Structures are given as C-alpha cells and as structure tokens.
Amino acid sequence: MSRSSPLADRHILNGQRILITGASSGIGRATAFAVAGLGAVPLLVARRADELAQVRDQIVARGGEAHSYPCDLTDAESVDTLIKRVLAEQPVDMLVNNAGRSIRRSLYRSQDRHHDFERTMAINYFAPVRLILGLLPHFRANGGGHVVNISSMGVQTRTPRFAAYLASKAALDEFSQVAATETLRDRITFTTVHMPLVRTPMIGPTRIYDRMPAATPEQAARLVLRALIRRPKSVDRPFGLLAAAGYAVAPKLAERVLNIAYRTKSI
Ligand SMILES: NC(=O)c1ccc[n+]([C@@H]2O[C@H](COP(=O)([O-])OP(=O)(O)OC[C@H]3O[C@@H](n4cnc5c(N)ncnc54)[C@H](OP(=O)(O)O)[C@@H]3O)[C@@H](O)[C@H]2O)c1
C-alpha cells in the first residue's frame, strides 16, 4: 500500500455518486462523511431509516449532497427494488460493499448453529454479489465503475473463532478477483480492503477487543478513500500482509501458533 496521502488526488471523487452500504453506523457512516467532504454524493443504504436520515441531514447541513435508501440487503427482492429506484433517480459511479455482520464463535460451539454460517453469507457475500450483478449493466453502459469491498484483515491472519465470518469475507474477495478478470475492458474495477480492527458497534460485544488497539472509524474511512481514489487491487495493513506471507511460507507453523492463541484465549 502506498504511504502517500490519497487526499492528494481528492478531486477524483468530486461529483461521484457512491452507493455505500451500512452507512448508518461505524465505518460506512464515517466513509459517507469522508466522501461527501471531497465533493462526492453518497447514496446511503442500511436498514435503519432514522440513522440514515441523520447522516444525510448532517451532510446536507455541511453543504453537501446525500440521499438515503433504507433497505434490508438480505432480502433479494428489496435489493432489486433498491437498484431500480436508485438508478431511476441518478447514475451510480461507485459501490462500497460495507454492510456486514461478524460472528465470533468456535466450531465446537457451533454444532447446532448452521444459521450462523447462513446469515454471515447472506449479508457479507450474497448481498454484495446481488448488488454488483445488479449494477454491472449500468456500469458498463456508463463507461465504467468501481467496487470497493470491505473485507477483513482476519482473512489474512486466519483468526480462530471466526470461521463463519471470514469464510463469507473470503468468498467475496475471491468473487471480485474473478469478476475483475471479466470486467477489465469495461473499465469496471474492484478493490478489496483488508480492514484492521476498528472501534465500532460491531466489536462492542466482544470484551477481548476492549484491550486491543483499534482504529477509529475515521481512520478506517481513510483506507476506504484510498480504495476509491487509487483503485488498487487491495488495501492492506502491514500486519495483514505479514500474516498472509507467514501462512504462505509456513502454514503448519502458522496453524500451530494460531492454535496456541486459540487455546489460551489470547485472540
Ligand atoms: N469493526 C471492525 O473491527 C471491522 C474489521 C474488519 C472489517 N469490518 C467490516 O467493516 C464493515 C462495517 O462494519 P462496522 O465495524 O462499521 O460495523 P457496524 O458499525 O456494526 O455497521 C454495520 C453496518 O451494516 C449495516 N447492516 C447490517 N445488516 C444489514 C442488512 N441486513 N441490510 C442493510 N444493512 C445492514 C448496519 O446498518 P443497519 O443496522 O441500519 O441495517 C450498519 O450500518 C463490515 O462489513 C465489517 O465486517 C469491520
């Protein structure tokens, strides 16, 4: 990841219409404010209409433009309606697949919880895939588009107890890498953000994270800005890259280290 500020290219987002899912909270909300600050028009999507309206109103109060589209992204029909409604009102230049759900539970405690695997896939994989497929013809007709997926550094660190969550994130990472090979000539590009730990409502219930260093939503939003402005294949943190390299070189050693961390409940 380049270390220079993406804000040097801030003009790139001016006037861009960016559909941001999960914009009612945490990283998505901070991203909406960040892109609006650079002259983009965030199209805000999440289930909670009141929270979305608050984000929209704050952006408008600061002189920006934003639109709110409440939607349950796990409902296929609602997503199809959302796409039709948004496109009837304006073009979409970029999509940030940020809405998500995390589940931290060991496999031994997941024996009768197949729904954990289904609901992480529903919001973290199937919803973004439906949005991408729905917007693809529009992006193509529009001369291009950019998709940013908010994945997790955990895909690189292979953190124990997150099998359901990380598998759903990895599925979208892989989908996008293959999709990009098909859409290149249509100028439709994909960036995966391997997001580190961020202090948001999502990690609130996990006590172990209270004593771990975590980025602020605003710092996380800067990683998303980098993805939107520079369009790299991925945005990574050094620790994630190191963990991925370590696993590639010595997978059994990495597994042993992670197993110790799992048994001692240190991660
Ligand atoms: N926080 C971290 O440490 C961390 C680390 C790596 C990756 N991430 C990823 O970053 C993304 C944002 O997470 P966050 O930390 O900002 O969490 P958050 O504050 O809990 O926000 C999650 C967002 O997803 C939306 N959402 C959830 N289910 C939805 C549904 N069915 N339909 C529409 N919207 C839905 C929520 O809105 P409503 O409830 O209003 O629907 C909310 O806006 C997620 O994909 C997460 O996996 C987070």
Coordinates of C-alpha atoms and ligand atoms in Angstrom, one line a residue:
M1 CA 0.0 0.0 0.0
S2 CA 1.4 3.4 -0.9
R3 CA 2.1 5.6 2.1
S4 CA 1.4 9.0 0.4
S5 CA -1.9 10.6 1.2
P6 CA -4.8 9.7 -1.1
L7 CA -6.1 13.2 -0.4
A8 CA -3.6 14.5 -2.9
D9 CA -6.0 13.1 -5.5
R10 CA -9.1 14.3 -3.7
H11 CA -10.6 16.0 -6.8
I12 CA -11.1 12.5 -8.3
L13 CA -14.2 11.9 -6.1
N14 CA -15.8 15.3 -6.8
G15 CA -19.3 14.7 -8.2
Q16 CA -19.0 10.9 -8.0
R17 CA -22.2 9.1 -6.9
I18 CA -21.1 6.5 -4.4
L19 CA -23.5 3.9 -3.1
I20 CA -22.4 3.0 0.4
T21 CA -24.0 0.1 2.2
G22 CA -24.0 0.0 6.0
A23 CA -23.9 3.9 6.1
S24 CA -26.0 4.1 9.3
S25 CA -23.1 3.2 11.6
G26 CA -19.3 2.8 12.1
I27 CA -17.1 2.6 9.0
G28 CA -19.9 3.2 6.5
R29 CA -21.1 6.3 8.2
A30 CA -17.6 7.7 8.5
T31 CA -17.0 6.9 4.9
A32 CA -20.1 8.7 3.9
F33 CA -18.9 11.9 5.7
A34 CA -15.4 11.5 4.2
V35 CA -16.5 11.2 0.6
A36 CA -19.1 14.0 1.0
G37 CA -16.2 16.1 2.3
L38 CA -14.4 15.5 -1.0
G39 CA -17.5 16.6 -3.1
A40 CA -18.9 13.2 -3.8
V41 CA -22.6 12.3 -3.3
P42 CA -23.0 9.3 -1.0
L43 CA -26.1 7.2 -1.6
L44 CA -26.7 5.8 1.8
V45 CA -28.0 2.3 2.3
A46 CA -28.8 0.4 5.6
R47 CA -31.9 -0.9 7.4
R48 CA -32.3 1.9 10.0
A49 CA -34.0 4.8 8.1
D50 CA -33.7 7.2 11.1
E51 CA -29.9 6.8 11.3
L52 CA -29.6 7.2 7.6
A53 CA -31.7 10.3 7.6
Q54 CA -29.4 11.8 10.3
V55 CA -26.3 11.1 8.2
R56 CA -27.9 12.6 5.2
D57 CA -29.1 15.7 7.1
Q58 CA -25.7 16.3 8.6
I59 CA -24.0 16.1 5.2
V60 CA -26.6 18.5 3.7
A61 CA -26.1 20.8 6.7
R62 CA -22.4 20.9 5.9
G63 CA -23.2 22.0 2.3
G64 CA -23.0 18.6 0.7
E65 CA -25.5 16.3 -1.1
A66 CA -26.6 12.8 0.0
H67 CA -29.5 10.5 -0.4
S68 CA -30.9 7.9 1.8
Y69 CA -32.2 4.5 0.7
P70 CA -33.4 2.3 3.6
C71 CA -33.1 -1.4 2.6
D72 CA -32.6 -4.8 4.2
L73 CA -29.9 -6.1 2.0
T74 CA -30.5 -9.7 2.9
D75 CA -33.9 -9.5 1.2
A76 CA -33.3 -10.2 -2.5
E77 CA -36.5 -8.5 -3.7
S78 CA -35.7 -5.4 -1.7
V79 CA -32.2 -5.2 -3.2
D80 CA -33.7 -5.5 -6.7
T81 CA -36.1 -2.7 -5.9
L82 CA -33.3 -0.6 -4.4
I83 CA -31.2 -0.9 -7.5
K84 CA -34.2 0.1 -9.7
R85 CA -35.1 3.0 -7.5
V86 CA -31.5 4.4 -7.2
L87 CA -30.8 4.1 -10.9
A88 CA -34.2 5.8 -11.8
E89 CA -33.0 8.8 -9.8
Q90 CA -29.3 9.1 -10.8
P91 CA -26.3 7.2 -12.2
V92 CA -24.1 5.3 -9.8
D93 CA -20.3 5.6 -10.3
M94 CA -19.0 3.6 -7.4
L95 CA -20.2 1.0 -4.9
V96 CA -18.9 0.4 -1.4
N97 CA -20.0 -3.0 -0.1
N98 CA -19.5 -2.3 3.6
A99 CA -22.7 -3.5 5.4
G100 CA -21.8 -6.6 7.3
R101 CA -22.1 -8.8 10.3
S102 CA -19.4 -10.5 12.3
I103 CA -19.8 -13.7 14.4
R104 CA -17.1 -14.8 16.9
R105 CA -17.8 -18.4 17.9
S106 CA -15.7 -21.5 18.0
L107 CA -16.6 -24.5 15.8
Y108 CA -17.2 -26.6 18.9
R109 CA -19.9 -24.1 20.0
S110 CA -21.4 -24.0 16.5
Q111 CA -22.7 -27.6 16.3
D112 CA -26.3 -26.6 16.2
R113 CA -25.8 -23.2 14.7
H114 CA -25.8 -23.6 11.0
H115 CA -27.7 -20.4 10.8
D116 CA -24.5 -18.5 11.8
F117 CA -22.9 -19.6 8.6
E118 CA -26.0 -18.8 6.6
R119 CA -26.6 -15.3 8.0
T120 CA -22.9 -14.2 7.6
M121 CA -23.1 -15.4 4.0
A122 CA -26.4 -13.6 3.5
I123 CA -25.1 -10.1 4.3
N124 CA -21.4 -10.4 3.7
Y125 CA -21.5 -12.4 0.4
F126 CA -24.9 -12.8 -1.3
A127 CA -26.0 -9.2 -0.7
P128 CA -22.8 -7.6 -2.3
V129 CA -23.0 -10.2 -5.1
R130 CA -26.6 -9.2 -5.9
L131 CA -25.7 -5.5 -5.8
I132 CA -22.6 -6.0 -8.0
L133 CA -24.6 -8.1 -10.6
G134 CA -27.4 -5.6 -10.5
L135 CA -25.2 -2.6 -11.1
L136 CA -22.9 -4.3 -13.7
P137 CA -25.0 -3.5 -16.8
H138 CA -25.3 0.1 -15.6
F139 CA -21.6 0.4 -15.0
R140 CA -20.9 -1.0 -18.4
A141 CA -23.3 1.4 -20.2
N142 CA -21.9 4.2 -18.1
G143 CA -18.4 3.7 -19.3
G144 CA -17.1 2.1 -16.1
G145 CA -17.5 1.7 -12.4
H146 CA -15.5 0.9 -9.2
V147 CA -16.5 -1.6 -6.5
V148 CA -14.9 -1.5 -3.0
N149 CA -15.4 -4.4 -0.8
I150 CA -14.8 -4.0 2.9
S151 CA -13.2 -7.3 3.8
S152 CA -11.2 -8.1 6.9
M153 CA -7.6 -8.4 7.9
G154 CA -8.8 -11.6 9.5
V155 CA -8.8 -13.2 6.1
Q156 CA -5.1 -12.8 6.1
T157 CA -4.5 -13.6 9.8
R158 CA -7.0 -16.6 9.8
T159 CA -8.2 -15.7 13.3
P160 CA -9.7 -18.6 15.2
R161 CA -13.4 -18.5 16.1
F162 CA -14.2 -16.5 13.0
A163 CA -14.7 -19.4 10.5
A164 CA -18.3 -18.3 9.5
Y165 CA -17.4 -14.6 9.2
L166 CA -14.1 -14.9 7.5
A167 CA -15.3 -17.5 5.0
S168 CA -18.0 -15.1 3.9
K169 CA -15.5 -12.3 3.5
A170 CA -13.1 -14.5 1.6
A171 CA -15.9 -15.6 -0.7
L172 CA -16.4 -12.0 -1.8
D173 CA -12.7 -11.4 -2.1
E174 CA -12.4 -14.3 -4.5
F175 CA -15.6 -13.4 -6.4
S176 CA -14.2 -10.0 -7.0
Q177 CA -10.8 -11.2 -8.2
V178 CA -12.5 -13.4 -10.8
A179 CA -15.1 -10.7 -11.7
A180 CA -12.3 -8.2 -12.4
T181 CA -10.8 -10.5 -15.0
E182 CA -14.1 -10.3 -16.9
T183 CA -14.9 -6.6 -16.5
L184 CA -11.5 -5.1 -17.1
R185 CA -12.2 -4.0 -20.7
D186 CA -15.4 -2.3 -19.5
R187 CA -13.4 -0.2 -17.0
I188 CA -15.1 -1.9 -14.1
T189 CA -12.6 -2.3 -11.3
F190 CA -12.6 -3.9 -7.8
T191 CA -10.7 -3.1 -4.6
T192 CA -10.6 -5.3 -1.5
V193 CA -9.9 -3.5 1.7
H194 CA -8.5 -5.9 4.3
M195 CA -9.8 -3.8 7.2
P196 CA -8.0 -4.0 10.6
L197 CA -9.8 -3.9 13.9
V198 CA -11.9 -0.7 14.1
R199 CA -13.7 0.6 17.2
T200 CA -17.4 0.4 16.1
P201 CA -20.6 -1.0 17.4
M202 CA -19.7 -4.3 15.6
I203 CA -16.9 -5.2 18.0
G204 CA -18.7 -3.8 21.1
P205 CA -20.0 -7.1 22.4
T206 CA -16.5 -8.8 22.2
R207 CA -14.8 -8.0 25.5
I208 CA -11.4 -9.2 24.4
Y209 CA -11.2 -6.3 22.0
D210 CA -11.5 -3.7 24.7
R211 CA -7.8 -4.0 25.4
M212 CA -6.7 -4.4 21.8
P213 CA -5.5 -1.4 19.7
A214 CA -8.2 -0.5 17.2
A215 CA -8.5 2.2 14.5
T216 CA -11.2 4.9 14.7
P217 CA -14.0 4.8 12.1
E218 CA -12.4 8.0 10.6
Q219 CA -9.1 6.2 10.2
A220 CA -10.9 3.3 8.6
A221 CA -12.7 5.7 6.2
R222 CA -9.3 6.9 5.0
L223 CA -8.5 3.4 3.9
V224 CA -11.8 3.3 2.0
L225 CA -10.9 6.7 0.4
R226 CA -7.6 5.2 -0.7
A227 CA -9.5 2.4 -2.3
L228 CA -12.0 4.7 -4.1
I229 CA -9.4 7.2 -5.3
R230 CA -6.4 5.0 -6.2
R231 CA -8.3 1.8 -7.1
P232 CA -5.6 -0.6 -6.1
K233 CA -6.3 -4.3 -6.1
S234 CA -6.3 -4.3 -2.3
V235 CA -5.7 -2.0 0.6
D236 CA -3.7 -3.8 3.3
R237 CA -2.1 -3.1 6.6
P238 CA 1.5 -4.3 7.1
F239 CA 0.5 -6.9 9.8
G240 CA -2.1 -8.5 7.4
L241 CA 0.5 -8.8 4.7
L242 CA 3.0 -10.3 7.1
A243 CA 0.5 -12.8 8.4
A244 CA -0.5 -13.8 4.8
A245 CA 3.1 -14.2 3.9
G246 CA 3.9 -16.2 7.0
Y247 CA 1.0 -18.6 6.3
A248 CA 2.1 -19.0 2.6
V249 CA 5.6 -19.8 3.7
A250 CA 5.0 -22.0 6.7
P251 CA 1.3 -22.9 7.0
K252 CA 1.8 -25.6 9.6
L253 CA 3.8 -23.4 11.9
A254 CA 1.2 -20.6 11.5
E255 CA -1.5 -23.1 12.4
R256 CA 0.3 -24.1 15.5
V257 CA 0.8 -20.5 16.6
L258 CA -2.9 -19.8 16.0
N259 CA -3.9 -22.9 17.9
I260 CA -2.0 -21.8 20.9
A261 CA -3.6 -18.4 20.7
Y262 CA -7.0 -20.1 20.4
R263 CA -6.4 -22.4 23.4
T264 CA -5.1 -19.6 25.6
K265 CA -8.0 -17.3 24.5
S266 CA -5.4 -14.6 23.7
I267 CA -7.1 -13.7 20.5
Ligands
LIG1 N1 -15.1 -3.1 13.1 C1 -14.1 -3.9 12.7 O1 -13.2 -4.1 13.5 C2 -14.1 -4.4 11.3 C3 -12.9 -5.1 10.9 C4 -12.8 -5.6 9.7 C5 -13.9 -5.5 8.8 N2 -15.0 -4.9 9.2 C6 -16.1 -4.8 8.3 O2 -16.5 -3.4 8.1 C7 -17.9 -3.3 7.7 C8 -18.6 -2.3 8.6 O3 -18.6 -2.7 9.9 P1 -18.6 -1.7 11.2 O4 -17.5 -2.1 12.0 O5 -18.7 -0.3 10.7 O6 -19.9 -2.2 11.9 P2 -21.3 -1.5 12.3 O7 -21.0 -0.2 13.0 O8 -22.0 -2.6 13.1 O9 -22.0 -1.3 10.9 C9 -22.6 -2.3 10.2 C10 -23.5 -1.7 9.2 O10 -24.1 -2.8 8.4 C11 -25.4 -2.5 8.2 N3 -26.2 -3.7 8.0 C12 -26.1 -4.8 8.7 N4 -27.0 -5.7 8.3 C13 -27.7 -5.1 7.2 C14 -28.7 -5.5 6.4 N5 -29.3 -6.7 6.5 N6 -29.1 -4.7 5.4 C15 -28.6 -3.5 5.3 N7 -27.6 -3.0 6.1 C16 -27.1 -3.8 7.1 C17 -25.8 -1.8 9.5 O11 -27.0 -1.0 9.3 P3 -28.4 -1.3 9.9 O12 -28.3 -2.0 11.2 O13 -29.0 0.1 10.0 O14 -29.1 -2.1 8.8 C18 -24.6 -0.9 9.8 O15 -24.7 0.3 9.1 C19 -18.4 -4.7 7.9 O16 -18.5 -5.4 6.6 C20 -17.4 -5.4 8.7 O17 -17.4 -6.8 8.5 C21 -15.1 -4.3 10.4

